[in-house]
């Protein structure tokens, strides 16, 4: 099968497969201010017989990832009906996972992995203040051993697995083809030399997440933030656009704005690994999850995400073979690449992809953590802007609060 063929999922009506209620998208906010305008990429143009159309697509992608690090992806091979079926399954998992499975499959984030079930009480294994965020995360082992999967979702693993495989082997592969072309490298360069493979998610992970409203005192302690401002540490993140407006990006004007809802579209984040591999030519997306507009304050937000990662043992350095990098050099004033360059110039070996992602997961803090989230501990003022700051392997990270 060509990797650009449309998604063809297993039947939802196979004999013995339980019936699942259809997911009904919640109402879209009526708010219109403070929303981003993002590039929308038609992935089907990658198969255009017209070389000019393909070249125009590459230029459009180049502008989007340099300016925003964020883009919408449309016509990528999954219909809106197929997508809503996946949301129905995600909703079924969160509404039916048993107390026994919640305990048995509880995550161990101190290992540097989000594998398994995350309870709605913070990003540590012990129960902290309620954050309202429940997740189930598939890593490599979850695809290999279905004893690590909630029993309520087992009858549907053929559909979930096929969907994750399509995202990885088709959608993300075509994305990396476009990004390789931006770097003026062979089409398969990033897919063959950087992207991890093996399971349906490689060394990355697939997530069903449910965001529920929290009590006002918890929301106030977190100043409305549900997930800190951050950049993803992998290659690419494939996040499906949803009606509840919680996702925000940090703009060039240095302000947080909501990402609008585009039914059926994928929202693509550029990860830190890709920023470093590109020598800073690609911009890792600064984003956060924030409370929704007032007219959506009491709604649940269901989310499906694929986090794509590079091979764990790869040292995070620029792709020196890129004619773009050879001709224009690296963009040294931008993001995490600037810090990696500083460390490399000191003769310090840069961390591997696995080291980089796992230390950030293991040391994650919650937005309501007033012990760490204050100036002089994990926060600092930079040119009047409040920034979250951490240091991993000598690499300093500054992200807007």
mmCIF file of N, CA and C in Angstrom, residues 7 9-10 12 21-23 25 76-89 159 163 240 261 263-265 304:
data_model
loop_
_atom_site.group_PDB
_atom_site.id
_atom_site.type_symbol
_atom_site.label_atom_id
_atom_site.label_comp_id
_atom_site.label_asym_id
_atom_site.label_seq_id
_atom_site.Cartn_x
_atom_site.Cartn_y
_atom_site.Cartn_z
ATOM 1 N N UNK A 7 -7.045 6.423 4.782
ATOM 2 C CA UNK A 7 -7.209 5.513 5.911
ATOM 3 C C UNK A 7 -8.366 4.554 5.641
ATOM 4 N N UNK A 9 -10.044 1.853 7.952
ATOM 5 C CA UNK A 9 -10.025 1.226 9.274
ATOM 6 C C UNK A 9 -10.764 -0.091 9.316
ATOM 7 N N UNK A 10 -10.477 -0.916 10.337
ATOM 8 C CA UNK A 10 -11.277 -2.123 10.578
ATOM 9 C C UNK A 10 -12.731 -1.742 10.854
ATOM 10 N N UNK A 12 -16.241 -1.148 12.504
ATOM 11 C CA UNK A 12 -16.755 -0.849 13.844
ATOM 12 C C UNK A 12 -17.887 -1.791 14.226
ATOM 13 N N UNK A 21 -21.541 4.563 22.186
ATOM 14 C CA UNK A 21 -22.285 5.786 21.835
ATOM 15 C C UNK A 21 -21.434 6.723 20.977
ATOM 16 N N UNK A 22 -22.071 7.365 20.021
ATOM 17 C CA UNK A 22 -21.366 8.321 19.175
ATOM 18 C C UNK A 22 -20.941 9.534 19.998
ATOM 19 N N UNK A 23 -19.734 9.987 19.736
ATOM 20 C CA UNK A 23 -19.251 11.224 20.367
ATOM 21 C C UNK A 23 -19.946 12.413 19.709
ATOM 22 N N UNK A 25 -19.722 16.353 19.304
ATOM 23 C CA UNK A 25 -18.853 17.504 19.571
ATOM 24 C C UNK A 25 -19.589 18.575 20.367
ATOM 25 N N UNK A 76 -5.518 14.940 4.840
ATOM 26 C CA UNK A 76 -4.407 14.038 5.162
ATOM 27 C C UNK A 76 -4.819 12.566 5.105
ATOM 28 N N UNK A 77 -6.079 12.275 4.741
ATOM 29 C CA UNK A 77 -6.462 10.891 4.492
ATOM 30 C C UNK A 77 -7.470 10.292 5.435
ATOM 31 N N UNK A 78 -7.888 11.030 6.476
ATOM 32 C CA UNK A 78 -8.866 10.543 7.452
ATOM 33 C C UNK A 78 -10.132 11.378 7.312
ATOM 34 N N UNK A 79 -11.289 10.727 7.153
ATOM 35 C CA UNK A 79 -12.543 11.461 7.026
ATOM 36 C C UNK A 79 -13.018 11.938 8.398
ATOM 37 N N UNK A 80 -13.939 12.899 8.403
ATOM 38 C CA UNK A 80 -14.476 13.401 9.667
ATOM 39 C C UNK A 80 -15.240 12.300 10.399
ATOM 40 N N UNK A 81 -15.894 11.410 9.660
ATOM 41 C CA UNK A 81 -16.619 10.306 10.292
ATOM 42 C C UNK A 81 -15.655 9.328 10.955
ATOM 43 N N UNK A 82 -14.550 9.016 10.291
ATOM 44 C CA UNK A 82 -13.539 8.124 10.868
ATOM 45 C C UNK A 82 -12.916 8.758 12.105
ATOM 46 N N UNK A 83 -12.691 10.055 12.049
ATOM 47 C CA UNK A 83 -12.112 10.750 13.194
ATOM 48 C C UNK A 83 -13.070 10.748 14.376
ATOM 49 N N UNK A 84 -14.342 11.007 14.127
ATOM 50 C CA UNK A 84 -15.319 11.022 15.217
ATOM 51 C C UNK A 84 -15.471 9.635 15.839
ATOM 52 N N UNK A 85 -15.277 8.581 15.051
ATOM 53 C CA UNK A 85 -15.290 7.229 15.630
ATOM 54 C C UNK A 85 -14.154 7.091 16.642
ATOM 55 N N UNK A 86 -12.988 7.618 16.340
ATOM 56 C CA UNK A 86 -11.864 7.543 17.274
ATOM 57 C C UNK A 86 -12.159 8.343 18.541
ATOM 58 N N UNK A 87 -12.828 9.479 18.407
ATOM 59 C CA UNK A 87 -13.216 10.245 19.591
ATOM 60 C C UNK A 87 -14.272 9.502 20.403
ATOM 61 N N UNK A 88 -15.137 8.767 19.737
ATOM 62 C CA UNK A 88 -16.120 7.942 20.458
ATOM 63 C C UNK A 88 -15.411 6.891 21.297
ATOM 64 N N UNK A 89 -14.364 6.289 20.742
ATOM 65 C CA UNK A 89 -13.608 5.273 21.480
ATOM 66 C C UNK A 89 -12.844 5.905 22.639
ATOM 67 N N UNK A 159 -9.091 -1.139 15.889
ATOM 68 C CA UNK A 159 -9.333 0.186 15.315
ATOM 69 C C UNK A 159 -8.314 1.214 15.803
ATOM 70 N N UNK A 163 -5.451 3.096 13.512
ATOM 71 C CA UNK A 163 -5.434 4.557 13.452
ATOM 72 C C UNK A 163 -4.044 5.091 13.795
ATOM 73 N N UNK A 240 -5.433 16.605 17.171
ATOM 74 C CA UNK A 240 -6.658 16.835 16.419
ATOM 75 C C UNK A 240 -7.401 18.047 16.965
ATOM 76 N N UNK A 261 -10.843 26.443 16.198
ATOM 77 C CA UNK A 261 -11.318 25.106 15.835
ATOM 78 C C UNK A 261 -11.483 24.994 14.318
ATOM 79 N N UNK A 263 -12.773 21.955 12.062
ATOM 80 C CA UNK A 263 -13.296 20.583 12.107
ATOM 81 C C UNK A 263 -12.517 19.635 11.196
ATOM 82 N N UNK A 264 -12.068 18.527 11.788
ATOM 83 C CA UNK A 264 -11.366 17.502 11.038
ATOM 84 C C UNK A 264 -9.892 17.753 10.825
ATOM 85 N N UNK A 265 -9.418 18.954 11.137
ATOM 86 C CA UNK A 265 -8.015 19.284 10.868
ATOM 87 C C UNK A 265 -7.093 18.739 11.949
ATOM 88 N N UNK A 304 -7.215 13.800 21.386
ATOM 89 C CA UNK A 304 -6.427 12.676 20.868
ATOM 90 C C UNK A 304 -5.141 13.250 20.299
#
